[in-house]
Amino acid sequence: MELHSLKVLICDDSSLIRKKLKELLFKYGCTEIFEASDGQNAIDMYKKYMPNLVFMDIVMPVKDGITALNEIIEFDESAKVIMSSSSGTKTLLKKALEAGACEFIQKPFANIK
């Protein structure tokens, strides 16, 4: 699948992280990008837009990323979710992968400019 045809959901409570990741995805040709600032909003937007890929922070208000991931996977077990966190403990990594994340990225993202 070409990057320009992907629908991507970025879920992070940091507007700066969302902005930088969105700019990077645009740079590589991705144009259908949706944003959520908390886990509940991410679940709602996932169900509405059915994105091909989700970038999800773990620590967020309202509903944390692991809980949101669980609900998204329950709704669509083929969901592709990449989790991220600045508190990259092995416990969080293990929880994210056990919940169904396909990858885990440690923040800060070194190459986002």
mmCIF file of C-alpha atoms in Angstrom:
data_model
loop_
_atom_site.group_PDB
_atom_site.id
_atom_site.type_symbol
_atom_site.label_atom_id
_atom_site.label_comp_id
_atom_site.label_asym_id
_atom_site.label_seq_id
_atom_site.Cartn_x
_atom_site.Cartn_y
_atom_site.Cartn_z
ATOM 1 C CA MET A 1 0.000 0.000 0.000
ATOM 2 C CA GLU A 2 1.312 3.432 -0.962
ATOM 3 C CA LEU A 3 1.823 5.950 1.829
ATOM 4 C CA HIS A 4 -0.362 8.515 0.045
ATOM 5 C CA SER A 5 -3.333 6.139 0.192
ATOM 6 C CA LEU A 6 -3.033 5.414 3.930
ATOM 7 C CA LYS A 7 -5.448 6.775 6.501
ATOM 8 C CA VAL A 8 -3.518 7.517 9.696
ATOM 9 C CA LEU A 9 -4.745 8.412 13.177
ATOM 10 C CA ILE A 10 -2.337 10.232 15.498
ATOM 11 C CA CYS A 11 -3.347 10.110 19.144
ATOM 12 C CA ASP A 12 -1.264 12.095 21.621
ATOM 13 C CA ASP A 13 -2.176 14.632 24.281
ATOM 14 C CA SER A 14 0.745 16.789 23.113
ATOM 15 C CA SER A 15 -0.345 19.051 20.256
ATOM 16 C CA LEU A 16 3.341 19.539 19.376
ATOM 17 C CA ILE A 17 3.902 15.785 18.903
ATOM 18 C CA ARG A 18 0.731 15.537 16.788
ATOM 19 C CA LYS A 19 1.824 18.509 14.672
ATOM 20 C CA LYS A 20 5.367 17.201 14.104
ATOM 21 C CA LEU A 21 4.245 13.669 13.254
ATOM 22 C CA LYS A 22 1.562 15.027 10.918
ATOM 23 C CA GLU A 23 4.152 17.217 9.146
ATOM 24 C CA LEU A 24 6.441 14.207 8.715
ATOM 25 C CA LEU A 25 3.649 12.058 7.290
ATOM 26 C CA PHE A 26 2.615 14.868 4.904
ATOM 27 C CA LYS A 27 6.242 15.153 3.791
ATOM 28 C CA TYR A 28 6.148 11.499 2.724
ATOM 29 C CA GLY A 29 2.865 11.886 0.867
ATOM 30 C CA CYS A 30 0.279 10.828 3.426
ATOM 31 C CA THR A 31 -2.736 13.154 3.213
ATOM 32 C CA GLU A 32 -5.542 11.493 5.198
ATOM 33 C CA ILE A 33 -4.431 12.160 8.758
ATOM 34 C CA PHE A 34 -6.756 12.384 11.738
ATOM 35 C CA GLU A 35 -5.885 13.598 15.232
ATOM 36 C CA ALA A 36 -7.075 12.697 18.723
ATOM 37 C CA SER A 37 -5.886 14.124 22.043
ATOM 38 C CA ASP A 38 -7.045 11.371 24.399
ATOM 39 C CA GLY A 39 -7.791 7.668 24.385
ATOM 40 C CA GLN A 40 -11.574 7.953 24.235
ATOM 41 C CA ASN A 41 -11.396 10.335 21.297
ATOM 42 C CA ALA A 42 -8.997 7.888 19.583
ATOM 43 C CA ILE A 43 -11.501 5.032 19.952
ATOM 44 C CA ASP A 44 -14.322 7.173 18.565
ATOM 45 C CA MET A 45 -12.221 8.365 15.636
ATOM 46 C CA TYR A 46 -10.971 4.847 14.894
ATOM 47 C CA LYS A 47 -14.539 3.578 14.621
ATOM 48 C CA LYS A 48 -15.530 6.529 12.428
ATOM 49 C CA TYR A 49 -12.571 6.608 10.005
ATOM 50 C CA MET A 50 -11.142 3.047 10.198
ATOM 51 C CA PRO A 51 -7.524 4.169 9.668
ATOM 52 C CA ASN A 52 -4.883 1.825 8.264
ATOM 53 C CA LEU A 53 -2.394 2.869 10.939
ATOM 54 C CA VAL A 54 -2.560 4.426 14.410
ATOM 55 C CA PHE A 55 0.195 6.159 16.374
ATOM 56 C CA MET A 56 -0.881 6.169 20.034
ATOM 57 C CA ASP A 57 0.717 7.644 23.130
ATOM 58 C CA ILE A 58 0.394 5.520 26.266
ATOM 59 C CA VAL A 59 0.035 8.209 28.935
ATOM 60 C CA MET A 60 -2.995 10.405 28.140
ATOM 61 C CA PRO A 61 -5.986 11.929 29.910
ATOM 62 C CA VAL A 62 -9.554 10.552 29.926
ATOM 63 C CA LYS A 63 -8.488 7.077 28.764
ATOM 64 C CA ASP A 64 -4.866 5.931 28.576
ATOM 65 C CA GLY A 65 -3.361 4.457 25.426
ATOM 66 C CA ILE A 66 -3.299 0.834 26.632
ATOM 67 C CA THR A 67 -7.017 0.939 27.485
ATOM 68 C CA ALA A 68 -7.779 2.603 24.144
ATOM 69 C CA LEU A 69 -5.645 0.002 22.341
ATOM 70 C CA ASN A 70 -7.567 -2.816 24.046
ATOM 71 C CA GLU A 71 -10.894 -1.329 22.924
ATOM 72 C CA ILE A 72 -9.687 -0.727 19.369
ATOM 73 C CA ILE A 73 -8.370 -4.313 19.092
ATOM 74 C CA GLU A 74 -11.657 -5.606 20.525
ATOM 75 C CA PHE A 75 -13.489 -3.647 17.799
ATOM 76 C CA ASP A 76 -11.025 -4.545 15.008
ATOM 77 C CA GLU A 77 -8.476 -7.246 15.757
ATOM 78 C CA SER A 78 -6.577 -6.433 12.554
ATOM 79 C CA ALA A 79 -5.870 -2.845 13.714
ATOM 80 C CA LYS A 80 -2.268 -1.696 13.238
ATOM 81 C CA VAL A 81 -1.296 0.384 16.261
ATOM 82 C CA ILE A 82 2.168 1.743 17.032
ATOM 83 C CA MET A 83 2.446 2.795 20.662
ATOM 84 C CA SER A 84 4.766 5.518 21.934
ATOM 85 C CA SER A 85 5.795 6.818 25.323
ATOM 86 C CA SER A 86 8.394 9.037 26.913
ATOM 87 C CA SER A 87 8.353 6.766 29.965
ATOM 88 C CA GLY A 88 9.642 3.757 28.086
ATOM 89 C CA THR A 89 9.791 1.157 30.793
ATOM 90 C CA LYS A 90 9.931 -2.526 29.972
ATOM 91 C CA THR A 91 6.618 -2.924 31.806
ATOM 92 C CA LEU A 92 4.861 -0.436 29.487
ATOM 93 C CA LEU A 93 6.464 -1.991 26.424
ATOM 94 C CA LYS A 94 5.330 -5.455 27.495
ATOM 95 C CA LYS A 95 1.781 -4.242 28.248
ATOM 96 C CA ALA A 96 1.517 -2.501 24.874
ATOM 97 C CA LEU A 97 2.722 -5.513 22.898
ATOM 98 C CA GLU A 98 0.557 -7.927 24.901
ATOM 99 C CA ALA A 99 -2.471 -5.706 24.243
ATOM 100 C CA GLY A 100 -1.901 -5.994 20.494
ATOM 101 C CA ALA A 101 0.404 -3.150 19.496
ATOM 102 C CA CYS A 102 2.464 -3.988 16.425
ATOM 103 C CA GLU A 103 5.375 -1.769 17.493
ATOM 104 C CA PHE A 104 6.596 0.542 20.251
ATOM 105 C CA ILE A 105 8.480 3.819 19.708
ATOM 106 C CA GLN A 106 10.350 5.590 22.496
ATOM 107 C CA LYS A 107 9.826 9.373 22.689
ATOM 108 C CA PRO A 108 11.271 11.794 21.947
ATOM 109 C CA PHE A 109 11.356 10.927 18.272
ATOM 110 C CA ALA A 110 14.931 11.686 17.237
ATOM 111 C CA ASN A 111 14.305 12.468 13.568
ATOM 112 C CA ILE A 112 11.142 14.571 13.750
ATOM 113 C CA LYS A 113 12.065 18.149 12.877
#
